[in-house]
């Protein structure tokens, strides 16, 4: 039927203009590397972002040109988040923790035309400068460092000298807005391109009350990286809603992060589990040092959140929420918040639900498949999670040969092994490559890891499969003990016996000072598998 609704594209400029007109006095706070603070308002941000857009147009940016950023979380990065896409450019956030060779590969593969870089990261850029062909580099005054060679332009000077306003161009909602490369542990990184429509719908989705519940009453601190997976969409959603923003720069030490959360009365924040394990340790050591807002929400993603972390934060009236997603899903595809009838459930059962990855977000559909087809939603059957929806990637940038990641009927194969219960809650039991098959039975490394972290002496744990001459594979646990604590292998095995059958227990537990992580904070199990590939098992009977 014709003549129903206006043909109005879902594009970033409408969210940008809305923020500038409706929320000019809202504050954006940035922490610099020296712990000094920069403050300005949405009105200042709106003016400077327009100046960046006009500067890029003066430099000759064309629709679809990639503009890379090599930056920490701060206000100028937020200017780039909007200033690049509103004139048709593609925001390409570069992971500053990558090896220079990998960084050069990504820049060249993306064919980045311009780059905005923090002065404190110029030494990293210098390592790849001879391997890439970037037309123009703008340097921000983030750390007050030397600018380097004359080949670089000063960001502040460039936008100050641009007195024109950007020419608005007609953008299609399917035009590219941004891109990010996966941080996979095998093979070359792969580029995921986000459309304006995907970002708009994702921002709306995570803002809903049953997801992150983002509103103009929030002050948000994205402690996850703005250089990876759109900082889980938080910057876009914050600007859409008119929320206050606190951007921590590189200052994610537990005490410093707690200072920022307390001093600015942050109501919503998020990061990977390793960040919050350090924060809760500090909070428990000095509970009277910080005053956190009542009911502050903490989004924990990147790897499975241990159930113990929910319980520990609940004692401080801090509410942990676990979502799930990947670079290919923009990235939040499921969020775990309880249904109303679950409020009367016993605490242990409620924690069991909260530790799952949750319900599919609006506009997202999920299913799980095994060799026998789609599995039932019974909470027991196991299969690989598949997802589809308007903010799920349909392919990789310039890699048509990678199409096997998608099913013939258009679902993305995630590589995560899950159960889905009758209520619709997804629980990841493992990555398909991390499941342990012992004597024909499957063991979930994630379940054992989460149980280990619940032990009061354990700071972090990883469980991997190691080849075994009799049982095919057996679990090996690698454990980091909390500072000031002591424990033994026998103690941890006895603790696990409360939850697991004997055959599911690790046959050995190795104690280390730290675990390897990817550049985005996930456990790097591939490195652990290499380290312990030649592990020699002592005789242990795993059959009983």
Coordinates of N, CA, C and O in Angstrom, one line a residue, residues 142-267:
X142 N 46.8 15.3 22.4 CA 46.2 14.5 23.5 C 47.2 14.5 24.7 O 46.8 14.6 25.9
X143 N 48.5 14.2 24.5 CA 49.4 14.1 25.6 C 50.4 15.2 25.7 O 51.3 15.1 26.5
X144 N 50.3 16.2 24.8 CA 51.3 17.3 24.9 C 52.7 16.9 24.4 O 53.7 17.4 24.9
X145 N 52.8 15.9 23.5 CA 54.1 15.4 23.0 C 54.5 16.1 21.8 O 53.8 16.9 21.1
X146 N 55.8 15.9 21.4 CA 56.3 16.4 20.2 C 55.6 15.9 19.0 O 55.2 14.7 18.9
X147 N 55.4 16.7 17.9 CA 54.6 16.3 16.8 C 55.4 15.3 15.8 O 54.8 14.8 14.9
X148 N 56.7 15.2 15.9 CA 57.4 14.4 14.9 C 57.7 15.2 13.7 O 57.9 16.4 13.7
X149 N 57.8 14.6 12.6 CA 58.3 15.2 11.3 C 57.2 16.2 10.8 O 56.1 16.2 11.2
X150 N 57.7 17.0 9.9 CA 56.8 18.0 9.2 C 55.8 17.4 8.3 O 54.9 18.1 7.7
X151 N 55.8 16.1 8.1 CA 54.8 15.4 7.3 C 53.4 15.4 7.9 O 52.5 15.0 7.2
X152 N 53.3 15.8 9.2 CA 52.1 15.7 9.9 C 51.4 17.0 10.0 O 52.1 18.1 10.2
X153 N 50.1 17.1 10.0 CA 49.4 18.3 10.3 C 48.8 18.3 11.7 O 48.4 17.3 12.2
X154 N 48.8 19.5 12.3 CA 48.2 19.6 13.6 C 46.7 19.7 13.5 O 46.1 20.5 12.8
X155 N 46.0 18.8 14.2 CA 44.6 18.7 14.2 C 43.9 20.0 14.6 O 43.0 20.5 13.9
X156 N 44.4 20.6 15.7 CA 43.7 21.8 16.2 C 43.9 22.9 15.2 O 42.9 23.7 14.9
X157 N 45.1 23.1 14.6 CA 45.3 24.1 13.6 C 44.4 23.9 12.4 O 43.8 24.9 11.9
X158 N 44.3 22.7 12.0 CA 43.5 22.4 10.8 C 42.0 22.7 10.9 O 41.4 23.4 10.1
X159 N 41.4 22.3 12.0 CA 40.0 22.6 12.2 C 39.8 24.1 12.6 O 38.7 24.7 12.2
X160 N 40.8 24.8 13.2 CA 40.6 26.2 13.5 C 40.7 27.1 12.3 O 40.0 28.1 12.2
X161 N 41.5 26.6 11.3 CA 41.7 27.4 10.1 C 40.5 27.2 9.1 O 40.5 27.9 8.0
X162 N 39.6 26.3 9.4 CA 38.5 26.0 8.5 C 37.3 26.7 9.0 O 36.7 26.4 10.0
X163 N 37.0 27.8 8.3 CA 35.9 28.7 8.7 C 34.6 28.4 8.0 O 33.6 29.1 8.2
X164 N 34.6 27.5 7.1 CA 33.3 27.1 6.3 C 32.5 26.1 7.1 O 33.0 25.4 8.0
X165 N 31.3 25.9 6.7 CA 30.5 24.8 7.3 C 30.5 23.7 6.3 O 30.5 23.9 5.1
X166 N 30.4 22.5 6.8 CA 30.4 21.3 5.8 C 29.1 21.3 4.9 O 28.0 21.7 5.4
X167 N 29.4 20.9 3.7 CA 28.2 20.8 2.8 C 27.5 19.5 3.0 O 28.2 18.4 3.0
X168 N 26.3 19.6 3.4 CA 25.5 18.4 3.6 C 25.3 17.6 2.3 O 24.9 18.1 1.3
X169 N 25.6 16.3 2.4 CA 25.4 15.5 1.2 C 24.3 14.5 1.5 O 24.0 14.1 2.6
X170 N 23.6 14.0 0.4 CA 22.5 13.1 0.6 C 23.1 11.7 0.8 O 23.7 11.1 -0.1
X171 N 22.9 11.2 2.0 CA 23.5 9.8 2.3 C 22.3 8.8 2.2 O 21.2 9.1 2.7
X172 N 22.7 7.6 1.7 CA 21.7 6.5 1.7 C 22.0 5.7 3.0 O 23.1 5.6 3.5
X173 N 20.9 5.2 3.6 CA 21.1 4.5 4.9 C 21.9 3.2 4.7 O 22.5 2.7 5.7
X174 N 22.1 2.7 3.5 CA 23.0 1.6 3.3 C 24.4 2.0 3.0 O 25.2 1.1 2.7
X175 N 24.7 3.3 2.9 CA 26.1 3.7 2.7 C 26.9 3.3 3.9 O 26.4 3.2 5.1
X176 N 28.2 3.0 3.7 CA 29.1 2.7 4.7 C 29.3 3.8 5.7 O 29.5 5.0 5.2
X177 N 29.3 3.6 7.0 CA 29.5 4.6 8.0 C 30.9 4.3 8.7 O 31.7 5.3 8.9
X178 N 31.2 3.1 9.0 CA 32.4 2.8 9.7 C 32.9 1.4 9.4 O 32.2 0.6 8.7
X179 N 34.1 1.1 9.8 CA 34.6 -0.3 9.6 C 35.6 -0.6 10.8 O 36.2 0.3 11.4
X180 N 35.6 -1.9 11.0 CA 36.5 -2.4 12.1 C 37.0 -3.8 11.6 O 36.3 -4.5 11.0
X181 N 38.3 -4.1 11.9 CA 38.8 -5.4 11.6 C 38.8 -6.3 12.8 O 39.0 -5.9 13.9
X182 N 38.4 -7.6 12.5 CA 38.3 -8.5 13.6 C 39.7 -8.8 14.3 O 40.7 -8.6 13.6
X183 N 39.6 -9.2 15.5 CA 40.8 -9.4 16.3 C 41.0 -10.9 16.4 O 41.4 -11.4 17.5
X184 N 40.8 -11.7 15.4 CA 40.9 -13.1 15.4 C 42.3 -13.6 15.7 O 43.3 -12.9 15.4
X185 N 42.4 -14.7 16.4 CA 43.7 -15.2 16.8 C 44.4 -16.1 15.7 O 45.5 -16.6 15.9
X186 N 43.6 -16.4 14.6 CA 44.2 -17.1 13.5 C 43.9 -16.4 12.2 O 42.9 -15.8 12.1
X187 N 44.9 -16.5 11.3 CA 44.6 -15.9 10.0 C 44.8 -14.4 10.1 O 45.0 -13.8 11.1
X188 N 44.6 -13.7 8.9 CA 44.7 -12.3 8.8 C 43.4 -11.7 9.3 O 42.3 -12.3 9.2
X189 N 43.4 -10.5 9.9 CA 42.2 -9.8 10.3 C 41.3 -9.5 9.2 O 41.8 -9.4 8.0
X190 N 40.0 -9.5 9.4 CA 39.0 -9.3 8.4 C 38.2 -8.1 8.6 O 37.8 -7.8 9.8
X191 N 37.9 -7.3 7.6 CA 37.2 -6.0 7.8 C 35.7 -6.2 7.8 O 35.2 -6.9 6.9
X192 N 35.0 -5.6 8.7 CA 33.6 -5.6 8.8 C 33.2 -4.1 8.6 O 33.6 -3.2 9.3
X193 N 32.3 -3.9 7.6 CA 31.8 -2.5 7.3 C 30.4 -2.3 7.8 O 29.5 -3.2 7.6
X194 N 30.2 -1.2 8.6 CA 28.9 -0.9 9.2 C 28.2 0.1 8.4 O 28.8 1.2 8.1
X195 N 26.9 -0.1 8.1 CA 26.1 0.9 7.4 C 25.5 1.9 8.4 O 25.4 1.7 9.6
X196 N 25.1 3.1 7.8 CA 24.3 4.0 8.7 C 23.1 3.4 9.3 O 22.8 3.6 10.5
X197 N 22.4 2.6 8.5 CA 21.2 1.9 9.0 C 21.5 1.0 10.2 O 20.8 1.0 11.2
X198 N 22.6 0.2 10.0 CA 23.0 -0.7 11.1 C 23.3 0.0 12.4 O 22.9 -0.4 13.5
X199 N 24.1 1.1 12.3 CA 24.4 1.9 13.5 C 23.2 2.5 14.1 O 23.0 2.5 15.4
X200 N 22.3 3.1 13.3 CA 21.1 3.7 13.9 C 20.2 2.7 14.6 O 19.8 2.9 15.7
X201 N 20.0 1.5 14.0 CA 19.1 0.5 14.6 C 19.8 -0.1 15.8 O 19.1 -0.4 16.8
X202 N 21.1 -0.3 15.8 CA 21.8 -0.8 16.9 C 21.8 0.1 18.1 O 21.6 -0.3 19.2
X203 N 22.0 1.4 17.8 CA 21.9 2.4 18.9 C 20.6 2.4 19.6 O 20.5 2.5 20.8
X204 N 19.5 2.3 18.8 CA 18.2 2.3 19.3 C 18.0 1.0 20.1 O 17.4 1.0 21.2
X205 N 18.5 -0.1 19.6 CA 18.3 -1.4 20.2 C 18.9 -1.5 21.6 O 18.3 -1.9 22.6
X206 N 20.2 -1.1 21.7 CA 20.9 -1.2 23.0 C 20.3 -0.1 24.0 O 20.5 -0.3 25.2
X207 N 19.6 0.9 23.5 CA 19.1 1.9 24.4 C 17.8 1.5 25.2 O 17.4 2.1 26.2
X208 N 17.2 0.4 24.7 CA 15.9 0.0 25.2 C 16.0 -0.4 26.7 O 17.1 -0.9 27.1
X209 N 14.9 -0.2 27.5 CA 15.0 -0.5 28.9 C 15.4 -1.9 29.2 O 16.1 -2.2 30.2
X210 N 15.1 -2.9 28.4 CA 15.4 -4.3 28.7 C 16.8 -4.7 28.2 O 17.2 -5.8 28.3
X211 N 17.5 -3.7 27.6 CA 18.9 -3.9 27.2 C 19.8 -3.1 28.1 O 19.9 -3.4 29.3
X212 N 20.4 -2.0 27.6 CA 21.3 -1.2 28.4 C 20.5 -0.1 29.1 O 21.1 0.6 30.0
X213 N 19.3 0.2 28.7 CA 18.5 1.2 29.3 C 19.2 2.6 29.3 O 19.4 3.2 30.4
X214 N 19.6 3.1 28.2 CA 20.3 4.3 28.0 C 19.3 5.5 27.9 O 18.4 5.4 27.1
X215 N 19.6 6.6 28.6 CA 18.7 7.7 28.5 C 19.5 9.0 28.8 O 20.7 8.9 29.1
X216 N 18.8 10.2 28.6 CA 19.5 11.4 28.9 C 19.8 11.6 30.3 O 20.6 12.6 30.7
X217 N 19.3 10.8 31.2 CA 19.6 10.9 32.6 C 20.9 10.2 33.0 O 21.4 10.2 34.1
X218 N 21.5 9.5 32.0 CA 22.8 8.7 32.3 C 24.0 9.6 32.1 O 24.1 10.5 31.3
X219 N 25.0 9.2 32.9 CA 26.4 9.6 32.6 C 27.1 8.3 32.3 O 27.1 7.4 33.1
X220 N 27.7 8.2 31.1 CA 28.3 6.9 30.6 C 29.8 7.0 30.5 O 30.3 8.0 30.0
X221 N 30.4 6.0 30.9 CA 31.9 5.9 30.8 C 32.2 4.6 30.0 O 32.1 3.5 30.5
X222 N 32.5 4.7 28.7 CA 32.9 3.6 27.9 C 34.4 3.2 28.3 O 35.3 3.8 27.8
X223 N 34.5 2.2 29.1 CA 35.9 1.7 29.4 C 36.4 0.6 28.4 O 37.5 0.2 28.5
X224 N 35.5 0.2 27.5 CA 36.0 -0.6 26.4 C 36.6 0.3 25.4 O 36.4 1.5 25.5
X225 N 37.3 -0.2 24.4 CA 38.1 0.6 23.5 C 37.2 1.2 22.4 O 36.4 0.5 21.7
X226 N 37.3 2.5 22.2 CA 36.7 3.1 21.0 C 37.3 2.7 19.7 O 36.7 2.9 18.7
X227 N 38.5 2.0 19.8 CA 39.1 1.5 18.5 C 38.6 0.1 18.2 O 39.1 -0.4 17.2
X228 N 37.7 -0.4 18.9 CA 37.3 -1.8 18.6 C 35.8 -1.9 18.7 O 35.2 -1.6 19.7
X229 N 35.1 -2.4 17.6 CA 33.7 -2.7 17.5 C 32.9 -1.6 18.1 O 31.9 -1.8 18.8
X230 N 33.2 -0.3 17.6 CA 32.4 0.8 18.0 C 32.2 1.1 19.5 O 31.2 1.7 19.9
X231 N 33.2 0.6 20.3 CA 33.0 0.7 21.7 C 31.6 0.2 22.1 O 31.0 0.7 23.0
X232 N 31.3 -1.0 21.5 CA 30.0 -1.7 21.8 C 28.8 -0.8 21.4 O 27.7 -1.0 21.9
X233 N 29.0 0.3 20.6 CA 27.9 1.1 20.2 C 27.6 2.2 21.3 O 26.7 3.1 21.0
X234 N 28.3 2.3 22.4 CA 27.9 3.2 23.4 C 28.1 4.7 23.0 O 27.2 5.5 23.3
X235 N 29.2 5.1 22.3 CA 29.3 6.5 21.9 C 28.1 6.9 21.1 O 27.5 8.0 21.3
X236 N 27.7 6.1 20.1 CA 26.6 6.5 19.2 C 25.3 6.6 20.0 O 24.5 7.5 19.8
X237 N 25.0 5.6 20.9 CA 23.8 5.6 21.6 C 23.8 6.8 22.7 O 22.7 7.4 22.9
X238 N 24.9 7.1 23.2 CA 25.0 8.2 24.2 C 24.6 9.5 23.5 O 23.8 10.3 24.0
X239 N 25.2 9.7 22.4 CA 24.9 11.0 21.6 C 23.4 11.0 21.2 O 22.8 12.0 21.3
X240 N 22.9 9.9 20.7 CA 21.5 9.8 20.3 C 20.6 10.2 21.5 O 19.6 10.9 21.3
X241 N 20.9 9.8 22.7 CA 20.1 10.0 23.8 C 20.4 11.3 24.6 O 19.6 11.7 25.5
X242 N 21.5 11.9 24.3 CA 21.9 13.1 25.1 C 22.5 12.8 26.4 O 22.3 13.6 27.4
X243 N 23.2 11.7 26.5 CA 23.8 11.3 27.8 C 25.1 12.0 28.0 O 25.8 12.3 27.1
X244 N 25.4 12.2 29.3 CA 26.8 12.7 29.6 C 27.8 11.6 29.3 O 27.5 10.4 29.4
X245 N 29.0 12.0 29.0 CA 30.1 11.1 28.7 C 31.3 11.4 29.5 O 31.8 12.5 29.6
X246 N 32.0 10.3 29.9 CA 33.3 10.4 30.6 C 34.2 9.4 29.8 O 33.9 8.2 29.8
X247 N 35.2 10.0 29.2 CA 36.1 9.2 28.3 C 37.4 9.1 29.0 O 38.1 10.1 29.2
X248 N 37.8 7.8 29.3 CA 39.0 7.6 30.3 C 40.3 7.7 29.7 O 41.3 7.5 30.4
X249 N 40.5 7.9 28.3 CA 41.8 7.8 27.7 C 42.4 6.5 28.0 O 41.8 5.4 28.0
X250 N 43.7 6.4 28.3 CA 44.4 5.2 28.6 C 44.4 4.8 30.1 O 45.0 3.8 30.5
X251 N 43.6 5.5 30.9 CA 43.7 5.4 32.3 C 42.7 4.4 32.9 O 41.6 4.7 33.4
X252 N 43.0 3.1 32.7 CA 42.1 2.0 33.1 C 42.6 1.2 34.3 O 42.1 0.2 34.6
X253 N 43.5 1.8 35.0 CA 44.0 1.2 36.3 C 42.8 1.1 37.2 O 42.0 2.1 37.3
X254 N 42.6 0.1 38.0 CA 41.4 -0.1 38.9 C 41.1 1.2 39.7 O 40.0 1.7 39.8
X255 N 42.2 1.7 40.4 CA 41.9 2.8 41.3 C 41.5 4.1 40.5 O 40.6 4.8 40.9
X256 N 42.2 4.3 39.4 CA 41.9 5.5 38.6 C 40.5 5.3 38.0 O 39.7 6.3 37.9
X257 N 40.1 4.2 37.5 CA 38.8 4.0 37.0 C 37.7 4.2 38.0 O 36.7 4.8 37.8
X258 N 38.0 3.7 39.2 CA 37.0 3.9 40.3 C 36.9 5.4 40.7 O 35.8 5.9 41.0
X259 N 38.0 6.1 40.6 CA 38.0 7.6 40.8 C 37.0 8.2 39.8 O 36.2 9.1 40.2
X260 N 37.2 7.9 38.6 CA 36.3 8.5 37.5 C 34.9 8.1 37.7 O 34.0 8.9 37.6
X261 N 34.6 6.8 38.1 CA 33.2 6.4 38.3 C 32.6 7.1 39.4 O 31.4 7.5 39.4
X262 N 33.3 7.3 40.5 CA 32.8 7.9 41.7 C 32.7 9.4 41.6 O 31.7 10.0 41.9
X263 N 33.8 10.1 41.1 CA 33.8 11.5 41.0 C 32.8 12.1 40.1 O 32.2 13.2 40.3
X264 N 32.5 11.3 39.0 CA 31.5 11.8 38.0 C 30.1 11.1 38.1 O 29.3 11.4 37.3
X265 N 30.0 10.3 39.2 CA 28.7 9.6 39.4 C 28.2 9.0 38.1 O 27.0 9.2 37.7
X266 N 29.0 8.1 37.6 CA 28.7 7.4 36.3 C 27.6 6.4 36.6 O 27.7 5.7 37.6
X267 N 26.6 6.3 35.7 CA 25.5 5.4 35.9 C 25.6 4.2 35.0 O 24.9 3.2 35.3

